[in-house]
Amino acid sequence: MKKINILIVCLLVLGFSSCSKFMDREPMAKISPESYFKTEKDLKLYINSMYSMVPDAEGIYNEDLDNVVKSSLSEFLTGRRQVPVTGGGWGWTELRKINYFLVNCNKTLPYSTTRKYVGAAKFFRAWFYFEMVKKFGDVPWYNTPLDVNDEALLTKARDPRKMIMDSVLADIDSAIVSLDATKSNELVTKWTALALKSRIGLFEGTFRKYHKEANFNLPDENKFLQAAADAAAQLMAGGQYHLYTSTPDNAYRELFSMKDANPDEIILSRKFSATLQIYHNANYYTITASYGQPGLEKSFVNSYLMKDGSRFTDKPDYNKIQFYNECQDRDPRLAQTIRTPGYTRIGNTNRLVPDFGAAVTGYQLIKYVTDETQDSYVKNDNDMPVFRYAEVLLNYAEAKAELGQLTQADIDLSIKLLRDRVGMPNLDVAAANAHPDAYEAARYNNKTISGVLLEIRRERRIELVIENFRWHDICRWKEGPMLTKQFKGMYFPGVGQFDLDNDGNIDVVIYEGTKPNGPKGPAYLKLGTEINLENGNAGGSIVINPGIPKEFNENRDYLYPVPIQERTLNKNLTQNPNWNDGL
């Protein structure tokens, strides 16, 4: 790793305590900008502290909605979220740090020196407020540092979402023109800012398009959708990034398991390092029961197309096809996301079947999984993607479709590249619109979605699974009821012995009553306690938590509640609709 970036790696993961001389100086409130911001090195050290905003690894891969399901249901699924006393995502420390820099960095240095650092700070402020708006909607806008003695700022009411998001667009536009056009997946650049703008524009534009409730119903949806399409197009035209490719059966898996983030596709990553003893936990997460046995959900697995581009769900009795056969000739990303027949660990030739002790649905995750030397608790050192080119391509296609501007040429510039990587045929706009996928359409409450938009959403779900997009996609599309459907796993025709990979060996035994005597190799699963099937001993797909109801309150759950303590201290803060905090 280059010496110049060691500081960034350390700051990103170790909490910014041991790597920066700046953090050992006086508290921020006591720092005189004239005495501190005197050299470009001072600016760089201060900006480096803002990388604490980059999500940690678990915030990226620890997904548990309707893509990846676990043995227990989160409060987001049961509808039992409560108004927190404190925390809950309502925090302003990072913003104070950003605003202090923006107010003070130009006091002793010329703009020609501070320009790119101001751009970085604007990037982080745009990102900060975008994340706050996604959670809370209206929030107070601050563009000066908060001071403990400033009662006017501390008791400020929430500003309208429209004003906040217009300010976010202004900040990210400023960042785009101010940041260097260099290429780095460790530092924010012009390209990172364009990627963020495409994400911001797509989220806000579709949120405004689909949320017409009285408490939302905001104008300018097309302004944000156009901003998303234009930012993505500018990044695509820049020629700096392309998709990582090797072979169709390995490229996608390799992208997430390689130690150092691929510089051609990964625009910004969270860095990890065995040398610096900075690790994450992806292997352990997927091969043990400690994190709730995460596995892909059945209906999501059904959504993966056949390798020839046809629909798996068009097959007769598709919902009764057993594991080995359902995995044959599918979109190669399926076998690079979960264990399928013939799966081997990196660096090993032993074929492994899914482990039901680690995956409650039987569809065991392999995305981000490296070789067996990193299987211990918190031992992974492969980088985690935060922004990547594939997302930008998907943002472009979806924004153009939502604007009603999508052409086959647009698909050829975006979705086709994702399909090419895994050796699949291109998406045909006319065919998709002429023959919409009834299986995909039935998942959505909104029945006006075009056939091609259904396909773009399918492509997004498959390409970006386990990258922390699903909750926000469901919220912006206003499709919360999707989360209330019964979660399912593999299909079994009933009790009996099952060879999952067709190698002649029994891998799973489902039984009733007393556990049968037999070889030690298979997983023995008792029907009704260790595994539940839709129709009991008559078979069916595995059902996950069948006795626990799921609920999504569409009049409440698209936003987070404001913590009680914040509203107690600031009487001008209103609560989000239908969150009862007793105040």
Coordinates of C-alpha atoms in Angstrom, one line a residue, residues 131-582:
E131 CA -28.3 10.4 4.8
M132 CA -30.2 12.5 7.4
V133 CA -33.0 13.2 4.9
K134 CA -33.3 9.6 4.0
K135 CA -33.9 8.8 7.6
F136 CA -35.8 11.8 9.0
G137 CA -37.1 13.9 6.1
D138 CA -37.2 17.5 7.3
V139 CA -34.1 18.3 9.5
P140 CA -32.5 21.5 10.7
W141 CA -30.0 23.0 8.1
Y142 CA -26.8 24.2 9.6
N143 CA -24.0 25.8 7.6
T144 CA -22.1 27.3 10.5
P145 CA -20.5 25.4 13.4
L146 CA -22.8 24.5 16.3
D147 CA -21.7 26.1 19.5
V148 CA -22.9 25.0 23.0
N149 CA -23.8 28.7 23.8
D150 CA -25.8 29.4 20.6
E151 CA -29.3 29.0 21.8
A152 CA -30.9 30.1 18.5
L153 CA -29.1 27.3 16.5
L154 CA -29.6 24.7 19.2
T155 CA -33.3 25.3 19.4
K156 CA -33.8 25.6 15.6
A157 CA -36.9 24.0 14.1
R158 CA -36.7 21.5 11.2
D159 CA -36.2 23.0 7.8
P160 CA -38.3 21.8 4.9
R161 CA -37.0 18.8 2.9
K162 CA -37.2 20.8 -0.3
M163 CA -34.8 23.5 1.1
I164 CA -32.4 20.8 2.5
M165 CA -32.2 18.8 -0.8
D166 CA -31.7 21.9 -2.9
S167 CA -28.8 22.8 -0.6
V168 CA -27.5 19.3 -0.9
L169 CA -27.5 19.6 -4.7
A170 CA -25.7 22.9 -4.5
D171 CA -23.0 21.4 -2.2
I172 CA -22.5 18.3 -4.4
D173 CA -22.3 20.5 -7.6
S174 CA -19.7 22.7 -5.8
A175 CA -17.7 19.5 -4.9
I176 CA -17.8 18.3 -8.5
V177 CA -16.2 21.5 -9.9
S178 CA -13.7 21.8 -6.9
L179 CA -12.4 18.3 -6.5
D180 CA -9.5 17.0 -8.5
A181 CA -10.3 14.7 -11.4
T182 CA -7.7 12.2 -10.3
K183 CA -8.6 8.5 -9.9
S184 CA -8.6 7.1 -6.4
N185 CA -10.7 4.6 -4.5
E186 CA -9.3 5.8 -1.2
L187 CA -10.0 9.5 -1.5
V188 CA -13.0 11.5 -2.7
T189 CA -12.5 13.0 -6.1
K190 CA -14.6 14.6 -8.8
W191 CA -15.7 11.1 -9.8
T192 CA -16.8 10.1 -6.3
A193 CA -18.9 13.3 -6.2
L194 CA -20.5 12.5 -9.5
A195 CA -21.3 9.0 -8.2
L196 CA -22.9 10.5 -5.1
K197 CA -24.9 13.0 -7.1
S198 CA -26.3 10.1 -9.2
R199 CA -27.3 8.3 -6.0
I200 CA -28.8 11.5 -4.5
G201 CA -30.8 12.4 -7.6
L202 CA -32.2 8.9 -8.1
F203 CA -33.3 8.5 -4.5
E204 CA -34.9 11.9 -4.2
G205 CA -36.4 12.0 -7.6
T206 CA -38.1 8.6 -7.2
F207 CA -39.1 9.3 -3.6
R208 CA -40.9 12.5 -4.8
K209 CA -42.5 10.6 -7.7
Y210 CA -44.0 7.8 -5.7
H211 CA -44.7 9.5 -2.4
K212 CA -47.7 11.8 -3.0
E213 CA -49.0 11.6 0.6
A214 CA -49.9 14.9 2.2
N215 CA -46.9 15.0 4.4
F216 CA -44.5 14.5 1.4
N217 CA -45.9 15.5 -2.0
L218 CA -42.9 17.6 -3.1
P219 CA -42.4 19.1 -6.6
D220 CA -39.3 18.9 -8.8
E221 CA -39.1 15.1 -9.0
N222 CA -37.8 15.4 -12.6
K223 CA -35.1 17.9 -11.6
F224 CA -33.6 15.3 -9.3
L225 CA -34.0 12.5 -11.8
Q226 CA -32.3 14.5 -14.5
A227 CA -29.5 15.4 -12.1
A228 CA -29.0 11.6 -11.5
A229 CA -29.0 10.8 -15.2
D230 CA -26.7 13.7 -16.1
A231 CA -24.2 13.0 -13.3
A232 CA -24.0 9.3 -14.2
A233 CA -23.6 10.2 -17.9
Q234 CA -20.8 12.6 -17.1
L235 CA -19.0 9.9 -15.1
M236 CA -19.6 7.3 -17.8
A237 CA -18.3 9.7 -20.5
G238 CA -15.2 10.4 -18.4
G239 CA -13.6 7.1 -19.4
Q240 CA -12.0 6.6 -16.1
Y241 CA -14.0 3.6 -14.9
H242 CA -15.2 0.3 -16.4
L243 CA -16.5 -2.9 -15.0
Y244 CA -14.0 -5.5 -13.7
T245 CA -13.9 -8.5 -16.0
S246 CA -12.1 -11.8 -16.0
T247 CA -14.4 -14.8 -16.9
P248 CA -18.2 -14.8 -16.7
D249 CA -18.2 -17.5 -14.0
N250 CA -15.7 -15.6 -11.7
A251 CA -15.6 -11.9 -12.3
Y252 CA -18.4 -10.9 -10.0
R253 CA -17.2 -13.1 -7.2
E254 CA -13.6 -12.0 -7.6
L255 CA -14.6 -8.3 -7.4
F256 CA -15.8 -8.6 -3.8
S257 CA -13.2 -11.2 -2.6
M258 CA -10.0 -9.5 -3.9
K259 CA -7.8 -8.0 -1.2
D260 CA -7.4 -4.5 -2.8
A261 CA -10.4 -2.8 -4.3
N262 CA -10.3 -2.9 -8.1
P263 CA -9.4 0.6 -9.2
D264 CA -11.3 0.4 -12.5
E265 CA -14.7 -0.3 -11.0
I266 CA -14.6 0.7 -7.3
I267 CA -14.8 4.5 -7.1
L268 CA -14.6 4.6 -3.3
S269 CA -13.9 1.8 -0.8
R270 CA -13.5 1.2 2.8
K271 CA -9.9 0.0 3.3
F272 CA -8.7 -2.9 5.4
S273 CA -5.2 -4.2 6.1
A274 CA -3.7 -7.2 7.8
T275 CA -0.5 -5.2 8.1
L276 CA -2.3 -2.6 10.2
Q277 CA -4.5 -5.3 11.8
I278 CA -7.6 -3.6 10.5
Y279 CA -10.2 -6.3 9.7
H280 CA -13.9 -7.0 9.1
N281 CA -16.0 -10.1 9.6
A282 CA -17.6 -11.1 6.3
N283 CA -16.3 -14.7 6.3
Y284 CA -17.4 -15.4 9.9
Y285 CA -20.8 -13.7 9.1
T286 CA -21.6 -16.2 6.4
I287 CA -20.2 -19.5 7.7
T288 CA -21.4 -19.5 11.3
A289 CA -24.8 -19.1 13.0
S290 CA -23.6 -16.1 15.1
Y291 CA -25.2 -13.5 12.8
G292 CA -28.6 -15.1 12.5
Q293 CA -27.8 -17.6 9.7
P294 CA -28.3 -15.1 6.8
G295 CA -29.4 -16.6 3.4
L296 CA -31.0 -15.3 0.2
E297 CA -34.8 -15.4 0.2
K298 CA -36.6 -17.8 -2.2
S299 CA -38.5 -15.2 -4.2
F300 CA -35.3 -13.3 -4.8
V301 CA -33.6 -16.5 -6.0
N302 CA -36.5 -17.0 -8.3
S303 CA -35.9 -13.5 -9.8
Y304 CA -32.5 -14.5 -11.2
L305 CA -33.0 -15.1 -14.9
M306 CA -31.8 -18.1 -16.9
K307 CA -28.4 -17.7 -18.5
D308 CA -30.1 -17.3 -21.9
G309 CA -32.1 -14.4 -20.6
S310 CA -35.4 -16.2 -20.2
R311 CA -37.3 -16.2 -17.0
F312 CA -36.9 -19.0 -14.5
T313 CA -40.4 -18.3 -13.3
D314 CA -41.8 -19.1 -16.7
K315 CA -40.8 -22.8 -16.2
P316 CA -43.7 -25.2 -15.4
D317 CA -43.9 -25.7 -11.6
Y318 CA -40.9 -23.5 -11.0
N319 CA -41.8 -23.3 -7.3
K320 CA -41.3 -27.1 -7.0
I321 CA -37.9 -27.4 -8.6
Q322 CA -35.3 -28.8 -6.2
F323 CA -32.0 -27.1 -5.5
Y324 CA -29.7 -28.9 -7.9
N325 CA -32.0 -28.3 -10.9
E326 CA -33.0 -24.8 -9.9
C327 CA -29.3 -23.8 -10.0
Q328 CA -28.6 -25.0 -13.5
D329 CA -28.1 -22.5 -16.4
R330 CA -29.0 -19.5 -14.3
D331 CA -27.6 -16.0 -14.3
P332 CA -23.9 -16.7 -13.3
R333 CA -24.2 -14.1 -10.5
L334 CA -26.4 -16.5 -8.6
A335 CA -23.5 -19.0 -8.3
Q336 CA -21.2 -16.1 -7.4
T337 CA -23.5 -14.9 -4.6
I338 CA -24.5 -18.1 -2.9
R339 CA -23.2 -21.7 -2.7
T340 CA -24.5 -23.7 -5.7
P341 CA -23.6 -27.2 -6.8
G342 CA -19.9 -27.5 -7.5
Y343 CA -19.0 -24.6 -5.2
T344 CA -15.4 -24.5 -3.8
R345 CA -13.7 -22.1 -1.4
I346 CA -11.0 -19.8 -2.8
G347 CA -7.7 -21.7 -2.6
N348 CA -9.4 -25.1 -2.1
T349 CA -10.8 -27.8 -4.4
N350 CA -13.2 -29.5 -2.0
R351 CA -16.7 -29.1 -3.2
L352 CA -19.1 -27.8 -0.5
V353 CA -22.9 -27.8 -0.3
P354 CA -24.9 -25.2 1.6
D355 CA -24.7 -25.4 5.4
F356 CA -28.1 -25.0 7.0
G357 CA -26.4 -24.2 10.3
A358 CA -25.1 -21.0 8.7
A359 CA -28.0 -20.2 6.2
V360 CA -31.6 -20.5 7.5
T361 CA -33.0 -20.5 3.9
G362 CA -30.3 -22.9 2.6
Y363 CA -29.1 -20.3 0.1
Q364 CA -25.8 -19.6 1.8
L365 CA -24.0 -16.3 1.0
I366 CA -20.5 -16.3 -0.6
K367 CA -20.2 -12.6 -1.6
Y368 CA -17.2 -11.0 0.1
V369 CA -16.0 -14.5 1.3
T370 CA -12.3 -15.0 0.9
D371 CA -10.0 -18.0 1.6
E372 CA -10.2 -20.1 4.8
T373 CA -7.3 -18.3 6.5
Q374 CA -9.7 -15.5 7.2
D375 CA -12.5 -17.6 8.7
S376 CA -11.8 -16.6 12.3
Y377 CA -13.8 -13.9 14.1
V378 CA -13.0 -10.4 12.5
K379 CA -10.2 -11.6 10.2
N380 CA -11.1 -10.4 6.7
D381 CA -8.8 -7.8 5.2
N382 CA -10.5 -7.5 1.7
D383 CA -11.7 -3.9 1.0
M384 CA -15.4 -3.1 1.0
P385 CA -17.0 -1.1 -1.9
V386 CA -18.8 2.1 -1.0
F387 CA -19.3 3.5 -4.5
R388 CA -18.8 1.4 -7.6
Y389 CA -19.3 1.9 -11.3
A390 CA -22.0 -0.8 -11.6
E391 CA -24.2 1.3 -9.3
V392 CA -23.7 4.4 -11.5
L393 CA -24.8 2.4 -14.6
L394 CA -27.9 1.2 -12.8
N395 CA -28.7 4.7 -11.6
Y396 CA -28.4 6.0 -15.1
A397 CA -30.7 3.4 -16.6
E398 CA -33.3 3.8 -13.8
A399 CA -33.3 7.6 -13.9
K400 CA -33.7 7.6 -17.7
A401 CA -36.6 5.2 -17.4
E402 CA -38.3 7.2 -14.7
L403 CA -38.0 10.3 -16.8
G404 CA -39.6 8.6 -19.8
Q405 CA -36.4 9.1 -21.8
L406 CA -35.0 5.6 -21.9
T407 CA -33.9 4.2 -25.3
Q408 CA -32.2 1.0 -26.3
A409 CA -29.0 3.0 -26.7
D410 CA -29.2 3.9 -23.0
I411 CA -29.5 0.3 -22.1
D412 CA -26.6 -0.6 -24.3
L413 CA -24.5 1.9 -22.4
S414 CA -25.5 0.6 -19.0
I415 CA -27.4 -2.7 -18.4
K416 CA -25.7 -4.4 -21.3
L417 CA -22.3 -3.9 -19.7
L418 CA -23.5 -5.7 -16.5
R419 CA -24.9 -8.5 -18.6
D420 CA -21.8 -8.8 -20.8
R421 CA -19.6 -9.3 -17.7
V422 CA -21.5 -12.5 -16.9
G423 CA -22.0 -13.7 -20.5
M424 CA -25.8 -13.0 -20.6
P425 CA -27.8 -11.4 -23.4
N426 CA -28.7 -7.8 -23.4
L427 CA -32.0 -6.4 -22.1
D428 CA -34.4 -5.6 -25.0
V429 CA -36.5 -2.6 -24.2
A430 CA -39.3 -3.3 -26.7
A431 CA -39.6 -6.9 -25.7
A432 CA -39.6 -6.1 -22.0
N433 CA -42.4 -3.5 -22.4
A434 CA -44.4 -5.8 -24.7
H435 CA -44.2 -8.8 -22.4
P436 CA -43.8 -7.6 -18.7
D437 CA -42.7 -10.2 -16.2
A438 CA -45.9 -11.1 -14.3
Y439 CA -44.0 -12.7 -11.5
E440 CA -42.0 -9.5 -10.9
A441 CA -45.0 -7.2 -11.4
A442 CA -47.0 -9.2 -8.7
R443 CA -44.4 -8.2 -6.1
Y444 CA -45.2 -4.5 -6.4
N445 CA -48.2 -2.6 -5.0
N446 CA -47.8 -0.1 -7.8
K447 CA -49.2 -1.8 -10.9
T448 CA -48.2 0.9 -13.4
I449 CA -44.5 0.0 -13.6
S450 CA -43.4 -0.6 -17.2
G451 CA -41.9 -3.9 -18.2
V452 CA -38.5 -2.4 -18.8
L453 CA -38.5 -0.6 -15.4
L454 CA -39.3 -4.0 -13.8
E455 CA -36.2 -5.4 -15.5
I456 CA -34.0 -2.5 -14.4
R457 CA -35.2 -3.0 -10.8
R458 CA -34.5 -6.7 -11.1
E459 CA -31.0 -6.0 -12.4
R460 CA -30.4 -3.6 -9.6
R461 CA -31.5 -6.0 -6.9
I462 CA -29.3 -8.8 -8.2
E463 CA -26.2 -6.7 -9.0
L464 CA -26.2 -4.7 -5.7
V465 CA -27.4 -7.4 -3.2
I466 CA -25.7 -7.2 0.2
E467 CA -24.4 -3.7 -0.5
N468 CA -26.9 -1.8 1.8
F469 CA -29.3 -0.5 -0.9
R470 CA -32.4 -2.5 -0.3
W471 CA -34.1 -0.6 2.5
H472 CA -33.7 2.7 0.8
D473 CA -34.8 1.3 -2.6
I474 CA -38.0 0.0 -1.0
C475 CA -38.6 3.3 0.8
R476 CA -38.1 5.5 -2.3
W477 CA -40.4 3.3 -4.4
K478 CA -43.0 3.3 -1.7
E479 CA -43.1 -0.5 -1.6
G480 CA -43.0 -1.2 2.2
P481 CA -45.7 -3.9 2.0
M482 CA -43.1 -6.0 0.1
L483 CA -41.5 -6.7 3.5
T484 CA -44.6 -8.2 5.0
K485 CA -44.7 -11.3 2.7
Q486 CA -43.8 -14.7 4.1
F487 CA -40.1 -15.3 3.7
K488 CA -39.1 -18.7 2.2
G489 CA -36.1 -20.8 1.4
M490 CA -35.3 -24.0 -0.6
Y491 CA -38.0 -26.4 -1.8
F492 CA -38.1 -29.9 -0.5
P493 CA -40.9 -32.4 -1.5
G494 CA -41.3 -33.6 2.1
V495 CA -39.3 -35.7 4.6
G496 CA -36.5 -37.8 3.2
Q497 CA -32.9 -37.8 2.2
F498 CA -31.6 -35.2 -0.3
D499 CA -28.5 -34.9 -2.4
L500 CA -28.1 -31.2 -3.0
D501 CA -25.2 -31.3 -5.6
N502 CA -26.1 -34.5 -7.4
D503 CA -22.8 -36.2 -6.5
G504 CA -24.3 -39.4 -5.1
N505 CA -24.0 -38.4 -1.4
I506 CA -26.8 -37.5 1.0
D507 CA -26.4 -33.9 2.2
V508 CA -29.6 -33.2 4.1
V509 CA -32.0 -35.5 6.0
I510 CA -35.4 -34.1 6.9
Y511 CA -37.2 -36.3 9.4
E512 CA -40.1 -36.5 11.9
G513 CA -40.0 -38.1 15.3
T514 CA -36.7 -39.6 16.5
K515 CA -33.5 -38.7 14.7
P516 CA -32.6 -41.6 12.4
N517 CA -29.3 -43.4 12.6
G518 CA -27.1 -42.7 9.7
P519 CA -23.8 -41.3 8.5
K520 CA -22.3 -38.2 10.2
G521 CA -22.0 -36.2 7.0
P522 CA -25.5 -35.0 6.3
A523 CA -27.4 -32.2 8.1
Y524 CA -30.2 -33.8 10.1
L525 CA -33.2 -31.4 10.3
K526 CA -36.3 -32.2 12.3
L527 CA -39.5 -31.1 10.7
G528 CA -41.4 -28.6 12.8
T529 CA -38.5 -27.6 15.0
E530 CA -35.3 -27.3 13.0
I531 CA -37.0 -26.7 9.6
N532 CA -40.5 -25.8 8.6
L533 CA -42.0 -26.6 5.2
E534 CA -45.1 -24.9 3.7
N535 CA -47.2 -28.0 3.7
G536 CA -45.5 -29.9 6.6
N537 CA -44.6 -33.5 5.7
A538 CA -46.2 -33.0 2.3
G539 CA -43.4 -30.7 1.4
G540 CA -42.9 -27.2 0.0
S541 CA -40.5 -24.3 0.4
I542 CA -38.9 -23.7 3.8
V543 CA -40.8 -21.1 5.7
I544 CA -38.9 -18.7 8.0
N545 CA -40.6 -17.6 11.2
P546 CA -44.1 -18.6 10.1
G547 CA -45.6 -17.7 13.4
I548 CA -44.3 -14.2 13.6
P549 CA -46.4 -11.6 11.9
K550 CA -44.7 -8.8 9.8
E551 CA -46.1 -5.3 9.6
F552 CA -45.3 -2.2 7.7
N553 CA -47.2 1.0 8.6
E554 CA -47.2 3.1 5.4
N555 CA -48.3 6.2 7.3
R556 CA -45.2 6.0 9.6
D557 CA -42.4 3.6 8.7
Y558 CA -40.8 5.3 5.7
L559 CA -39.2 7.8 8.1
Y560 CA -37.3 7.3 11.4
P561 CA -38.6 8.8 14.6
V562 CA -36.8 11.8 16.2
P563 CA -35.3 10.8 19.6
I564 CA -37.2 11.8 22.7
Q565 CA -34.2 13.6 24.3
E566 CA -33.7 15.8 21.3
R567 CA -37.4 16.9 21.4
T568 CA -37.2 17.4 25.1
L569 CA -34.1 19.7 24.8
N570 CA -35.4 21.5 21.7
K571 CA -39.2 22.2 21.9
N572 CA -39.2 23.4 18.3
L573 CA -38.5 19.9 16.9
T574 CA -41.6 18.2 15.7
Q575 CA -42.0 14.4 15.6
N576 CA -42.4 12.5 12.3
P577 CA -46.0 11.5 11.5
N578 CA -47.6 8.7 13.6
W579 CA -44.5 8.1 15.9
N580 CA -45.9 8.4 19.4
D581 CA -43.2 9.6 21.9
G582 CA -45.5 10.8 24.6

